[in-house]
CSV table of C-alpha atoms in Angstrom, one decimal:
chain,number,residue,atom,x,y,z
H,15,ILE,CA,25.3,36.9,45.1
H,16,GLY,CA,22.8,34.2,44.0
H,17,THR,CA,23.9,31.0,42.5
H,18,TRP,CA,24.3,30.7,38.7
H,19,ARG,CA,21.3,29.0,37.0
H,20,GLY,CA,22.4,29.5,33.5
H,21,PRO,CA,21.6,25.9,32.2
H,22,SER,CA,18.1,26.0,33.7
H,23,THR,CA,17.3,29.4,32.3
H,24,LEU,CA,18.7,28.4,28.9
H,25,LEU,CA,16.5,25.3,28.8
H,26,VAL,CA,13.4,27.3,29.5
H,27,LEU,CA,14.2,29.7,26.8
H,28,LEU,CA,14.8,26.8,24.3
H,29,LEU,CA,11.4,25.3,25.2
H,30,LEU,CA,9.7,28.6,24.7
H,31,LEU,CA,11.4,29.3,21.4
H,32,CYS,CA,11.3,25.7,20.0
H,33,PRO,CA,8.0,24.0,21.0
H,34,PRO,CA,7.9,20.1,20.7
H,35,PRO,CA,7.5,18.8,17.2
H,36,ALA,CA,4.3,17.1,18.1
H,37,SER,CA,2.6,20.5,18.6
H,38,ALA,CA,4.1,22.1,15.5
H,39,CYS,CA,2.1,22.8,12.3
H,40,PRO,CA,3.2,20.8,9.2
H,41,SER,CA,5.0,23.0,6.7
H,42,THR,CA,2.5,22.0,4.0
H,43,CYS,CA,-0.5,23.1,6.1
H,44,HIS,CA,-1.9,26.2,7.6
H,45,CYS,CA,-2.9,26.2,11.3
H,46,TRP,CA,-4.9,28.5,13.4
H,47,ALA,CA,-6.3,27.9,16.9
H,48,GLU,CA,-7.4,24.2,16.7
H,49,ASP,CA,-7.9,24.0,13.0
H,50,VAL,CA,-5.4,22.5,10.5
H,51,ASP,CA,-6.0,23.3,6.8
H,52,CYS,CA,-4.0,21.0,4.4
H,53,ARG,CA,-6.3,21.4,1.4
H,54,GLN,CA,-4.9,21.6,-2.2
H,55,ARG,CA,-1.4,20.8,-1.3
H,56,ALA,CA,-0.8,17.8,-3.7
H,57,LEU,CA,-0.4,15.5,-0.6
H,58,HIS,CA,-0.1,11.8,-1.3
H,59,GLU,CA,-0.5,10.9,2.4
H,60,VAL,CA,-1.6,12.3,5.7
H,61,PRO,CA,1.1,14.5,7.3
H,62,PRO,CA,2.9,12.3,9.9
H,63,ARG,CA,2.9,15.1,12.6
H,64,LEU,CA,-0.1,17.2,13.5
H,65,PRO,CA,-0.8,19.4,16.6
H,66,ALA,CA,-2.1,17.2,19.3
H,67,ASN,CA,-5.0,19.6,20.1
H,68,THR,CA,-6.3,19.5,16.5
H,69,SER,CA,-10.1,19.6,16.5
H,70,THR,CA,-10.7,20.1,12.7
H,71,LEU,CA,-8.5,18.6,9.9
H,72,TRP,CA,-9.0,19.6,6.3
H,73,LEU,CA,-7.4,17.3,3.8
H,74,GLY,CA,-9.6,17.8,0.7
H,75,TYR,CA,-8.5,18.2,-2.9
H,76,ASN,CA,-5.3,16.3,-2.5
H,77,LEU,CA,-3.9,13.1,-4.1
H,78,ILE,CA,-4.3,10.6,-1.2
H,79,SER,CA,-5.2,7.2,-2.7
H,80,VAL,CA,-4.8,4.9,0.3
H,81,LEU,CA,-5.3,5.3,4.1
H,82,ARG,CA,-2.9,2.8,5.6
H,83,ALA,CA,-3.0,1.3,9.1
H,84,ARG,CA,-2.8,4.1,11.7
H,85,ALA,CA,-2.8,6.7,8.9
H,86,PHE,CA,-3.3,9.4,11.5
H,87,PRO,CA,-1.3,10.3,14.5
H,88,SER,CA,-3.1,10.1,17.8
H,89,LEU,CA,-5.6,13.0,17.8
H,90,PRO,CA,-7.8,12.5,20.8
H,91,LEU,CA,-9.5,15.9,20.4
H,92,LEU,CA,-10.3,15.6,16.6
H,93,LEU,CA,-14.0,16.2,16.0
H,94,GLN,CA,-14.1,16.8,12.2
H,95,LEU,CA,-12.1,15.1,9.5
H,96,SER,CA,-12.6,16.2,5.8
H,97,LEU,CA,-11.1,14.1,3.0
H,98,PRO,CA,-13.3,14.9,-0.1
H,99,HIS,CA,-12.0,15.1,-3.7
H,100,ASN,CA,-8.9,12.9,-3.2
H,101,HIS,CA,-8.1,9.6,-5.0
H,102,LEU,CA,-9.1,7.4,-2.2
H,103,GLU,CA,-9.5,3.8,-3.4
H,104,ARG,CA,-8.8,1.8,-0.2
H,105,ILE,CA,-9.0,2.3,3.6
H,106,HIS,CA,-7.2,-0.1,5.8
H,107,PRO,CA,-9.4,-1.6,8.6
H,108,GLN,CA,-7.1,0.1,11.2
H,109,ALA,CA,-6.6,3.4,9.4
H,110,LEU,CA,-8.8,5.4,11.8
H,111,LEU,CA,-7.4,4.2,15.1
H,112,GLY,CA,-6.8,7.0,17.5
H,113,LEU,CA,-9.7,9.1,16.4
H,114,ARG,CA,-12.2,8.1,19.1
H,115,ALA,CA,-13.7,11.6,19.5
H,116,LEU,CA,-14.4,12.1,15.8
H,117,GLN,CA,-18.0,13.3,15.1
H,118,GLU,CA,-17.9,14.2,11.4
H,119,LEU,CA,-16.1,12.3,8.6
H,120,ASP,CA,-16.3,13.4,4.9
H,121,LEU,CA,-15.1,10.8,2.4
H,122,SER,CA,-17.2,12.1,-0.5
H,123,ASP,CA,-16.0,12.4,-4.2
H,124,ASN,CA,-13.4,9.6,-4.0
H,125,TYR,CA,-12.9,6.2,-5.7
H,126,LEU,CA,-14.1,3.9,-2.9
H,127,SER,CA,-15.7,0.8,-4.1
H,128,ALA,CA,-15.7,-1.4,-0.9
H,129,LEU,CA,-15.7,-0.6,2.8
H,130,SER,CA,-15.2,-2.9,5.8
H,131,PRO,CA,-17.3,-2.4,8.9
H,132,ASP,CA,-14.1,-2.9,10.9
H,133,THR,CA,-12.8,0.4,9.6
H,134,PHE,CA,-15.5,2.3,11.5
H,135,LEU,CA,-15.4,0.4,14.8
H,136,PRO,CA,-13.0,2.9,16.4
H,137,LEU,CA,-15.4,5.8,15.7
H,138,ALA,CA,-17.8,5.3,18.6
H,139,SER,CA,-18.7,9.0,18.6
H,140,LEU,CA,-19.2,9.5,14.8
H,141,ALA,CA,-22.5,11.3,14.1
H,142,THR,CA,-22.1,12.2,10.4
H,143,LEU,CA,-20.6,10.1,7.6
H,144,ASN,CA,-20.5,11.3,4.0
H,145,LEU,CA,-19.9,8.5,1.4
H,146,GLY,CA,-21.5,10.4,-1.5
H,147,TYR,CA,-20.1,10.2,-5.0
H,148,ASN,CA,-17.8,7.3,-4.7
H,149,ARG,CA,-17.8,4.0,-6.7
H,150,LEU,CA,-19.9,2.0,-4.2
H,151,GLU,CA,-22.1,-0.6,-5.9
H,152,GLU,CA,-23.3,-2.1,-2.6
H,153,LEU,CA,-22.7,-1.4,1.0
H,154,ASP,CA,-22.4,-3.9,3.9
H,155,ALA,CA,-25.1,-3.0,6.4
H,156,GLY,CA,-22.4,-3.6,9.0
H,157,VAL,CA,-20.9,-0.2,8.2
H,158,PRO,CA,-23.7,1.9,9.6
H,159,ARG,CA,-24.3,-0.6,12.4
H,160,ALA,CA,-20.7,-0.1,13.5
H,161,LEU,CA,-21.5,3.5,14.4
H,162,PRO,CA,-23.8,3.6,17.5
H,163,GLN,CA,-24.0,7.4,17.4
H,164,LEU,CA,-24.7,7.8,13.7
H,165,GLN,CA,-27.3,10.5,12.9
H,166,ALA,CA,-26.7,11.3,9.2
H,167,LEU,CA,-25.4,9.1,6.4
H,168,PHE,CA,-25.0,10.5,2.9
H,169,LEU,CA,-24.9,7.9,0.1
H,170,ASP,CA,-26.1,9.6,-3.1
H,171,GLY,CA,-24.1,9.7,-6.3
H,172,ASN,CA,-22.9,6.1,-6.1
H,173,PRO,CA,-23.4,3.6,-9.0
H,174,TRP,CA,-25.6,1.2,-7.1
H,175,VAL,CA,-26.2,-2.3,-8.6
H,176,CYS,CA,-29.9,-3.2,-7.9
H,177,SER,CA,-29.6,-6.9,-7.5
H,178,CYS,CA,-29.9,-9.1,-4.4
H,179,SER,CA,-26.7,-7.5,-3.1
H,180,ILE,CA,-28.5,-4.2,-2.5
H,181,LEU,CA,-31.0,-5.9,-0.1
H,182,PRO,CA,-29.0,-5.3,3.1
H,183,LEU,CA,-28.7,-1.6,2.3
H,184,TRP,CA,-32.3,-1.2,1.3
H,185,ARG,CA,-33.4,-3.0,4.4
H,186,TRP,CA,-31.2,-0.8,6.7
H,187,VAL,CA,-32.3,2.5,5.1
H,188,GLY,CA,-35.9,1.4,5.4
H,189,HIS,CA,-35.5,1.0,9.1
H,190,ASN,CA,-33.4,4.2,9.5
H,191,ARG,CA,-35.0,6.6,7.1
H,192,GLU,CA,-34.4,9.6,9.5
H,193,LYS,CA,-30.6,8.9,9.3
H,194,VAL,CA,-30.5,9.2,5.5
H,195,PRO,CA,-31.5,12.7,4.5
H,196,GLU,CA,-31.0,12.1,0.8
H,197,LYS,CA,-32.6,8.7,0.6
H,198,SER,CA,-34.8,9.7,-2.3
H,199,LEU,CA,-31.7,10.4,-4.4
H,200,LEU,CA,-30.4,6.8,-4.1
H,201,GLN,CA,-30.8,5.4,-7.6
H,202,CYS,CA,-29.9,2.2,-9.5
H,203,MET,CA,-27.2,2.4,-12.1
H,204,PHE,CA,-27.2,-1.2,-13.1
H,205,PRO,CA,-28.8,-3.2,-14.7
H,206,GLU,CA,-29.8,-1.0,-17.5
H,207,SER,CA,-33.4,-1.9,-17.2
H,208,LEU,CA,-33.5,-0.3,-13.8
H,209,GLU,CA,-31.2,2.7,-14.5
H,210,MET,CA,-32.2,5.8,-12.5
H,211,TYR,CA,-34.9,3.8,-10.7
H,212,PRO,CA,-35.1,5.0,-7.0
H,213,ILE,CA,-33.9,2.3,-4.7
H,214,MET,CA,-36.3,3.1,-2.0
H,215,ALA,CA,-39.2,2.7,-4.4
H,216,PHE,CA,-38.7,-1.1,-4.3
H,217,GLY,CA,-41.1,-3.1,-2.2
H,218,ASN,CA,-40.8,-6.4,-0.3
H,219,ASP,CA,-42.1,-8.2,-3.4
H,220,SER,CA,-39.1,-7.1,-5.3
H,221,PHE,CA,-36.8,-9.1,-3.1
H,222,GLN,CA,-38.9,-12.2,-2.6
H,223,GLN,CA,-36.5,-14.3,-4.7
H,224,CYS,CA,-33.5,-13.0,-2.8
H,225,GLN,CA,-35.1,-13.8,0.6
H,226,LYS,CA,-35.9,-17.4,-0.5
H,227,THR,CA,-32.3,-17.9,-1.5
H,228,SER,CA,-30.2,-18.3,1.6
H,229,LEU,CA,-27.2,-19.7,-0.1
H,230,SER,CA,-23.9,-17.9,0.1
H,231,ALA,CA,-21.3,-17.4,-2.6
H,232,GLN,CA,-19.3,-20.3,-1.1
H,233,HIS,CA,-22.2,-22.6,-1.5
H,234,TYR,CA,-22.5,-21.7,-5.2
H,235,VAL,CA,-18.8,-22.3,-5.7
H,236,THR,CA,-19.1,-25.7,-4.0
H,237,PHE,CA,-21.9,-26.7,-6.3
H,238,LEU,CA,-19.9,-25.6,-9.3
H,239,LEU,CA,-17.0,-27.8,-8.2
H,240,ILE,CA,-19.1,-30.8,-7.3
H,241,GLY,CA,-20.8,-30.9,-10.7
H,242,PRO,CA,-17.7,-31.6,-12.8
H,243,PHE,CA,-16.3,-34.0,-10.3
H,244,SER,CA,-19.6,-35.9,-10.1
H,245,PHE,CA,-19.7,-36.2,-13.9
H,246,LEU,CA,-16.1,-37.5,-14.1
H,247,ALA,CA,-16.8,-40.0,-11.3
H,248,SER,CA,-19.9,-41.3,-13.1
H,249,ILE,CA,-17.9,-41.8,-16.3
H,250,PHE,CA,-15.2,-43.7,-14.3
H,251,CYS,CA,-17.8,-45.9,-12.5
H,252,CYS,CA,-19.5,-46.7,-15.8
H,253,THR,CA,-16.2,-47.6,-17.5
H,254,LEU,CA,-15.2,-49.8,-14.5
H,255,VAL,CA,-18.6,-51.6,-14.4
H,256,GLY,CA,-18.5,-52.1,-18.2
H,257,SER,CA,-14.9,-53.5,-18.0
H,258,ILE,CA,-16.0,-56.0,-15.3
H,259,VAL,CA,-18.9,-57.2,-17.4
H,260,VAL,CA,-16.8,-57.7,-20.4
H,261,VAL,CA,-14.1,-59.7,-18.5
H,262,TYR,CA,-16.8,-61.8,-16.8
H,263,GLN,CA,-18.4,-62.7,-20.1
H,264,HIS,CA,-15.0,-63.6,-21.5
H,265,LEU,CA,-14.2,-65.8,-18.6
H,266,ARG,CA,-17.6,-67.6,-19.0
H,267,LYS,CA,-16.8,-68.4,-22.7
H,268,GLU,CA,-13.3,-70.0,-22.0
H,269,PRO,CA,-14.5,-73.1,-20.1
H,270,GLN,CA,-16.9,-73.9,-23.0
H,271,LEU,CA,-13.9,-73.9,-25.4
H,272,TRP,CA,-12.0,-76.2,-23.1
H,273,ARG,CA,-14.9,-78.8,-23.0
H,274,ARG,CA,-15.4,-78.8,-26.8
H,275,PRO,CA,-14.6,-82.5,-28.1
H,276,LEU,CA,-11.8,-82.9,-30.6
H,277,SER,CA,-12.9,-84.2,-34.0
H,278,SER,CA,-11.5,-87.7,-34.9
H,279,GLY,CA,-9.8,-88.2,-38.2
H,280,GLY,CA,-11.5,-91.6,-39.0
H,281,HIS,CA,-15.0,-90.3,-39.3
């Protein structure tokens, strides 16, 4: 008679019937093969547990407004991440850590108004980035430069402000035209005099004044602060000098009063 191996057999059965939670599909999503579909589920955040072998994650048409630090579990095999039509306003600089294999990222149709280059540094394999139809008025050229494998960048539908702040983006697109398929659709929204004007129709002459001005915002703030202080200092100095002159003249008159002869009563 063989020895009883009941506990070992029971453990194997439990592992087969109850796979580890890390490999389970979230109850709010639908999973098949390596794809996870969480679209239109009224989600306010990324599901905390996702199958480790996920290659495509669909999160569009939800209510996600913020991607916090490490918003995603470690997904080393994730190739495509889709987040369009959410309420995204802010992405933490460390939100996309753990997605080193990601090749496609769709952030279109959201409320993003500012992006940090640090956010995209972990995405060394990213080839396609869609930022269309957000609230971007300008874009730091460091964002596309942080993506060494970038092949396609979509930027149309944003309310671009055509001032000196648009120069870095205009310059980057000019040197990477093949990476911006819809570059002809990039249009100014502000100022009103340039509304609907194509950004890439500008020439070097349009930015001459911007290129001459190498002062940063901090320099302008410094000048604004120095001005009032200089004015107050000049008033103080003038008042001080005037007071010294008045006192000096007063002191000069006093000795003359002391030397004045007294009138005699007999004359």
